[in-house]
Amino acid sequence: MPVTQDMPEGGENFRLGFPHLIFPYAAHLVRIQVDELTGLVSVSDYVAFTDGGQVLNPQNFEQQVQGAVAQGLGFALWEDCVADEGRLLTTDLSTYVIPGAGDLPDIESHAVNTEEQSGPFGMKGIGEVGMNGPLPAVASALLHSGMPMTEAPFTPERILAALGGGKL
């Protein structure tokens, strides 16, 4: 992976180089429904446009983006890791809720094919870029519905507090 030639102080121990020169880009759009009685946010529709350079395997590309979006939606809506004075209170999957297939919408993925001259075969990595979009997309949808949220995940308790006039 090509890296910058100007190494920042402290970056010399980073084995792969620092920082990388190849960056993928993505735009995420989400449509949500908020149950004002329970505070539950459900995702109705999701579309991700991802620039990962040249796509060599479209099916693998789509699966990678869909998996990353599922993880990002979990981070945005359900996965609440609670600690008290450094002690982890969320110790198993009965209290750390992750999304299942029934919680997720059909995730529409579109590849934006570009040519990355310095990447192998014109590719860019897409391992993490798909996970970066869901949280701000959901936060933006909530903001446009009149609920400015400042703390994720956007749990039913936090949504109900925002609906009651409190800002969370």
Coordinates of C-alpha atoms in Angstrom, one line a residue:
M1 CA 0.0 0.0 0.0
P2 CA 1.6 3.3 -1.0
V3 CA 2.2 5.7 1.9
T4 CA 3.3 9.3 2.3
Q5 CA 7.0 10.0 2.3
D6 CA 6.7 12.6 5.0
M7 CA 6.5 10.4 8.2
P8 CA 4.9 12.3 11.1
E9 CA 6.6 12.0 14.5
G10 CA 5.8 8.7 16.2
G11 CA 4.8 7.1 12.9
E12 CA 8.1 5.3 12.4
N13 CA 7.0 2.2 14.4
F14 CA 3.9 1.8 12.2
R15 CA 5.0 -1.2 10.1
L16 CA 2.8 -0.5 7.1
G17 CA 3.7 3.1 6.7
F18 CA 1.8 6.2 7.8
P19 CA -0.5 7.6 6.5
H20 CA -1.9 5.7 3.5
L21 CA -2.3 7.5 0.2
I22 CA -5.2 5.5 -1.1
F23 CA -8.6 6.3 0.3
P24 CA -11.9 4.9 -0.7
Y25 CA -15.0 7.1 -0.5
A26 CA -18.7 6.4 0.1
A27 CA -22.1 8.1 0.4
H28 CA -24.8 6.4 2.5
L29 CA -28.6 7.2 2.4
V30 CA -31.1 5.8 4.9
R31 CA -34.8 6.0 5.4
I32 CA -35.9 5.3 9.0
Q33 CA -39.1 5.0 10.9
V34 CA -39.4 6.1 14.5
D35 CA -42.1 4.6 16.7
E36 CA -43.0 7.6 18.9
L37 CA -44.6 5.3 21.5
T38 CA -41.6 2.9 22.1
G39 CA -38.7 5.0 20.7
L40 CA -37.7 2.1 18.4
V41 CA -35.9 3.2 15.3
S42 CA -36.2 0.8 12.3
V43 CA -34.4 1.2 9.0
S44 CA -36.7 0.9 6.0
D45 CA -34.3 1.5 3.2
Y46 CA -30.5 1.7 2.8
V47 CA -28.4 2.6 -0.1
A48 CA -24.6 2.8 -0.2
F49 CA -22.5 4.2 -3.0
T50 CA -18.9 3.1 -2.6
D51 CA -15.8 4.2 -4.5
G52 CA -13.4 1.2 -4.1
G53 CA -11.5 1.8 -7.3
Q54 CA -11.8 -1.0 -9.9
V55 CA -14.1 -3.8 -8.8
L56 CA -12.7 -7.2 -9.8
N57 CA -15.4 -9.3 -8.1
P58 CA -18.8 -7.5 -7.9
Q59 CA -20.4 -10.1 -5.7
N60 CA -17.6 -10.0 -3.1
F61 CA -17.6 -6.2 -3.3
E62 CA -21.4 -6.1 -2.6
Q63 CA -21.1 -8.6 0.3
Q64 CA -18.3 -6.6 1.9
V65 CA -20.3 -3.4 1.7
Q66 CA -23.5 -5.1 3.0
G67 CA -21.6 -6.7 6.0
A68 CA -19.9 -3.4 6.8
V69 CA -23.3 -1.5 6.7
A70 CA -24.8 -4.2 9.0
Q71 CA -22.0 -3.6 11.5
G72 CA -22.4 0.2 11.2
L73 CA -26.1 0.0 11.8
G74 CA -25.5 -2.1 14.9
F75 CA -23.1 0.5 16.1
A76 CA -25.7 3.3 15.4
L77 CA -28.8 1.6 16.9
W78 CA -28.1 -1.3 19.2
E79 CA -24.5 -1.9 20.4
D80 CA -24.2 -0.1 23.7
C81 CA -21.1 -1.1 25.6
V82 CA -21.6 0.1 29.2
A83 CA -18.8 0.6 31.7
D84 CA -18.7 2.0 35.3
E85 CA -15.4 3.3 36.6
G86 CA -13.5 1.1 34.1
R87 CA -15.5 -2.0 34.9
L88 CA -17.3 -3.5 31.9
L89 CA -21.0 -4.0 32.7
T90 CA -21.9 -5.3 29.2
T91 CA -20.4 -8.8 29.5
D92 CA -22.3 -10.9 27.0
L93 CA -24.7 -10.9 24.1
S94 CA -27.8 -10.8 26.4
T95 CA -26.9 -7.2 27.2
Y96 CA -24.8 -6.2 24.2
V97 CA -27.4 -6.4 21.5
I98 CA -26.2 -6.9 17.9
P99 CA -28.5 -6.8 14.8
G100 CA -29.8 -10.0 13.3
A101 CA -31.1 -10.5 9.8
G102 CA -34.6 -9.5 10.8
D103 CA -33.4 -6.1 12.1
L104 CA -31.8 -5.1 8.8
P105 CA -33.3 -3.8 5.6
D106 CA -32.3 -4.9 2.2
I107 CA -29.0 -3.0 1.7
E108 CA -28.6 -1.7 -1.8
S109 CA -25.0 -1.4 -2.8
H110 CA -23.6 0.5 -5.8
A111 CA -20.0 0.4 -6.8
V112 CA -18.5 3.7 -8.1
N113 CA -15.7 2.4 -10.3
T114 CA -12.7 4.7 -10.5
E115 CA -9.1 4.0 -11.4
E116 CA -6.6 4.1 -8.6
Q117 CA -3.2 4.4 -10.4
S118 CA -1.2 3.4 -7.3
G119 CA -3.4 0.6 -6.1
P120 CA -3.1 -3.1 -7.2
F121 CA -5.1 -3.6 -10.4
G122 CA -6.6 -0.2 -9.9
M123 CA -8.3 -1.2 -6.6
K124 CA -8.8 0.5 -3.3
G125 CA -9.6 -1.2 0.0
I126 CA -13.2 -1.2 1.1
G127 CA -12.8 -3.1 4.4
E128 CA -13.8 -0.2 6.7
V129 CA -15.4 2.5 4.5
G130 CA -18.8 0.8 4.5
M131 CA -18.9 0.8 8.3
N132 CA -18.3 4.6 8.5
G133 CA -21.5 5.7 6.9
P134 CA -24.4 4.2 8.8
L135 CA -24.0 6.2 12.1
P136 CA -24.0 9.7 10.4
A137 CA -26.7 8.6 8.0
V138 CA -29.0 7.6 10.8
A139 CA -28.1 10.7 12.9
S140 CA -28.8 12.9 9.9
A141 CA -32.2 11.2 9.4
L142 CA -33.0 11.7 13.0
L143 CA -31.9 15.4 12.9
H144 CA -34.2 16.0 9.9
S145 CA -37.1 14.4 11.8
G146 CA -36.5 16.9 14.6
M147 CA -34.4 14.8 17.0
P148 CA -30.9 16.1 17.2
M149 CA -29.0 13.2 18.8
T150 CA -25.5 13.6 20.2
E151 CA -24.9 10.2 21.7
A152 CA -24.9 6.8 20.0
P153 CA -26.3 4.2 19.9
F154 CA -29.7 5.7 19.3
T155 CA -31.5 3.4 21.7
P156 CA -35.2 3.6 22.3
E157 CA -34.5 5.2 25.7
R158 CA -32.4 8.0 24.1
I159 CA -35.0 8.5 21.4
L160 CA -37.8 8.8 23.9
A161 CA -35.8 11.3 25.9
A162 CA -35.2 13.3 22.6
L163 CA -39.0 13.1 21.8
G164 CA -39.7 14.4 25.3
G165 CA -37.6 17.5 24.7
G166 CA -34.4 16.4 26.1
K167 CA -31.3 16.3 23.9
L168 CA -29.3 13.1 24.1

